[in-house]
């Protein structure tokens, strides 16, 4: 069954002159498993929702400025707060409503390094810190499904996790996949280009052509979409590395525009120039 729920809330974001209509579109991608994708503006990364008689699990929770819309969209599907909230990494578009969910009795869980990142961030509400953490992996056995949560080291950040619903054949990648757009690789946050590539290779090895892939950002995907993103990044890294090996400076590399074939992957946050800068930094540090 595929079901779409559209929940809209008019809000005023900081720095905007007028109210902006934002929404979450919810699609049931497998029985009891939903993907929430923001519409009309930036709401945060794609959310996942796992629903059944045994318990309800939410994956990520959007930016704090749209927490009311996020809560309303989730409760429109399940009618109650989730039992568990999984944070796939520490960025606030995936952890921004943690404190509100904990206030409602939801248990928040994440990788050890994610929690430590939030502990070190003095601006993050102490009440939103994950209560349960894991080192390498953990597994939910709920609602007749197995949800395998595993750490992807040094990829988008230091504390990334992905969730594989093995029987349902659904994979939520967190931000180790930006589908059809350049990825943000947070080197200052413990991420790395090599780790990002290794994480995508690992996820590819776990899935098949029928797997539904929920990316951290971008439209719903599949194995082919994940492979296309991996192939792009491997080639982009090689193109920049070749110029670094020739002794070019960053300005010279940018002027050469080695990522020109991937201009269609550029978007507002990660342009072709910024992707080039990330790859150059990774190749020279």
mmCIF file of N, CA, C and O in Angstrom, residues 18 26 34 39-40 44-45 63 66-67 69 72 96 130 137 139 159 170 187 200 231 243 260 276:
data_model
loop_
_atom_site.group_PDB
_atom_site.id
_atom_site.type_symbol
_atom_site.label_atom_id
_atom_site.label_comp_id
_atom_site.label_asym_id
_atom_site.label_seq_id
_atom_site.Cartn_x
_atom_site.Cartn_y
_atom_site.Cartn_z
ATOM 1 N N UNK A 18 8.456 37.122 5.526
ATOM 2 C CA UNK A 18 7.043 36.770 5.629
ATOM 3 C C UNK A 18 6.904 35.283 5.896
ATOM 4 O O UNK A 18 7.860 34.510 5.784
ATOM 5 N N UNK A 26 4.334 12.552 3.321
ATOM 6 C CA UNK A 26 4.595 11.236 3.890
ATOM 7 C C UNK A 26 4.162 10.154 2.908
ATOM 8 O O UNK A 26 3.010 10.118 2.479
ATOM 9 N N UNK A 34 7.490 4.483 6.513
ATOM 10 C CA UNK A 34 7.192 5.728 5.810
ATOM 11 C C UNK A 34 8.455 6.550 5.612
ATOM 12 O O UNK A 34 9.376 6.515 6.426
ATOM 13 N N UNK A 39 8.593 19.814 1.954
ATOM 14 C CA UNK A 39 8.093 20.496 0.772
ATOM 15 C C UNK A 39 7.978 21.988 1.058
ATOM 16 O O UNK A 39 7.676 22.397 2.176
ATOM 17 N N UNK A 40 8.234 22.812 0.043
ATOM 18 C CA UNK A 40 7.997 24.244 0.160
ATOM 19 C C UNK A 40 9.097 25.030 0.833
ATOM 20 O O UNK A 40 8.950 26.223 1.086
ATOM 21 N N UNK A 44 14.571 20.093 6.925
ATOM 22 C CA UNK A 44 15.542 19.168 7.497
ATOM 23 C C UNK A 44 15.708 17.980 6.586
ATOM 24 O O UNK A 44 15.192 17.940 5.473
ATOM 25 N N UNK A 45 16.457 16.985 7.049
ATOM 26 C CA UNK A 45 16.649 15.786 6.253
ATOM 27 C C UNK A 45 15.390 14.952 6.181
ATOM 28 O O UNK A 45 14.425 15.156 6.933
ATOM 29 N N UNK A 63 14.593 20.278 11.594
ATOM 30 C CA UNK A 63 15.142 21.458 12.261
ATOM 31 C C UNK A 63 14.189 21.935 13.353
ATOM 32 O O UNK A 63 12.971 21.732 13.260
ATOM 33 N N UNK A 66 10.772 24.002 12.682
ATOM 34 C CA UNK A 66 9.544 23.388 12.149
ATOM 35 C C UNK A 66 9.084 22.212 13.004
ATOM 36 O O UNK A 66 8.363 21.335 12.541
ATOM 37 N N UNK A 67 9.492 22.204 14.267
ATOM 38 C CA UNK A 67 9.166 21.057 15.108
ATOM 39 C C UNK A 67 7.663 20.844 15.243
ATOM 40 O O UNK A 67 7.192 19.696 15.272
ATOM 41 N N UNK A 69 5.345 21.465 13.015
ATOM 42 C CA UNK A 69 4.876 20.834 11.780
ATOM 43 C C UNK A 69 5.306 19.377 11.721
ATOM 44 O O UNK A 69 4.554 18.506 11.274
ATOM 45 N N UNK A 72 3.157 17.340 14.120
ATOM 46 C CA UNK A 72 1.809 17.190 13.592
ATOM 47 C C UNK A 72 1.771 16.182 12.443
ATOM 48 O O UNK A 72 0.841 15.374 12.338
ATOM 49 N N UNK A 96 17.040 18.381 15.734
ATOM 50 C CA UNK A 96 16.555 19.664 16.241
ATOM 51 C C UNK A 96 15.370 19.616 17.171
ATOM 52 O O UNK A 96 15.119 20.585 17.897
ATOM 53 N N UNK A 130 20.751 12.059 23.468
ATOM 54 C CA UNK A 130 20.320 10.654 23.392
ATOM 55 C C UNK A 130 20.524 9.933 24.716
ATOM 56 O O UNK A 130 21.544 10.101 25.386
ATOM 57 N N UNK A 137 26.830 -1.438 16.297
ATOM 58 C CA UNK A 137 25.509 -1.695 15.726
ATOM 59 C C UNK A 137 24.535 -2.088 16.824
ATOM 60 O O UNK A 137 24.929 -2.423 17.937
ATOM 61 N N UNK A 139 20.115 -3.721 17.031
ATOM 62 C CA UNK A 139 19.013 -4.234 16.233
ATOM 63 C C UNK A 139 17.699 -4.096 16.983
ATOM 64 O O UNK A 139 17.616 -4.432 18.170
ATOM 65 N N UNK A 159 29.834 10.376 13.427
ATOM 66 C CA UNK A 159 28.857 9.540 14.123
ATOM 67 C C UNK A 159 27.659 9.136 13.298
ATOM 68 O O UNK A 159 26.538 9.090 13.806
ATOM 69 N N UNK A 170 14.153 -2.216 2.938
ATOM 70 C CA UNK A 170 14.216 -0.753 2.932
ATOM 71 C C UNK A 170 15.488 -0.333 3.662
ATOM 72 O O UNK A 170 15.820 -0.885 4.707
ATOM 73 N N UNK A 187 34.038 17.641 6.987
ATOM 74 C CA UNK A 187 35.380 17.263 7.421
ATOM 75 C C UNK A 187 35.660 17.760 8.835
ATOM 76 O O UNK A 187 36.242 17.050 9.660
ATOM 77 N N UNK A 200 29.216 4.187 1.400
ATOM 78 C CA UNK A 200 28.306 3.902 0.287
ATOM 79 C C UNK A 200 28.586 2.516 -0.305
ATOM 80 O O UNK A 200 27.653 1.790 -0.661
ATOM 81 N N UNK A 231 29.453 6.416 -7.872
ATOM 82 C CA UNK A 231 30.269 6.557 -9.076
ATOM 83 C C UNK A 231 30.651 8.016 -9.309
ATOM 84 O O UNK A 231 31.793 8.320 -9.703
ATOM 85 N N UNK A 243 44.627 16.762 -10.545
ATOM 86 C CA UNK A 243 45.121 18.136 -10.621
ATOM 87 C C UNK A 243 46.019 18.468 -9.426
ATOM 88 O O UNK A 243 47.000 19.198 -9.562
ATOM 89 N N UNK A 260 32.964 19.980 -13.930
ATOM 90 C CA UNK A 260 32.004 20.496 -14.912
ATOM 91 C C UNK A 260 31.021 19.434 -15.407
ATOM 92 O O UNK A 260 29.824 19.731 -15.592
ATOM 93 N N UNK A 276 34.289 21.024 -5.118
ATOM 94 C CA UNK A 276 35.694 21.010 -5.524
ATOM 95 C C UNK A 276 36.595 21.363 -4.346
ATOM 96 O O UNK A 276 37.637 20.726 -4.122
#
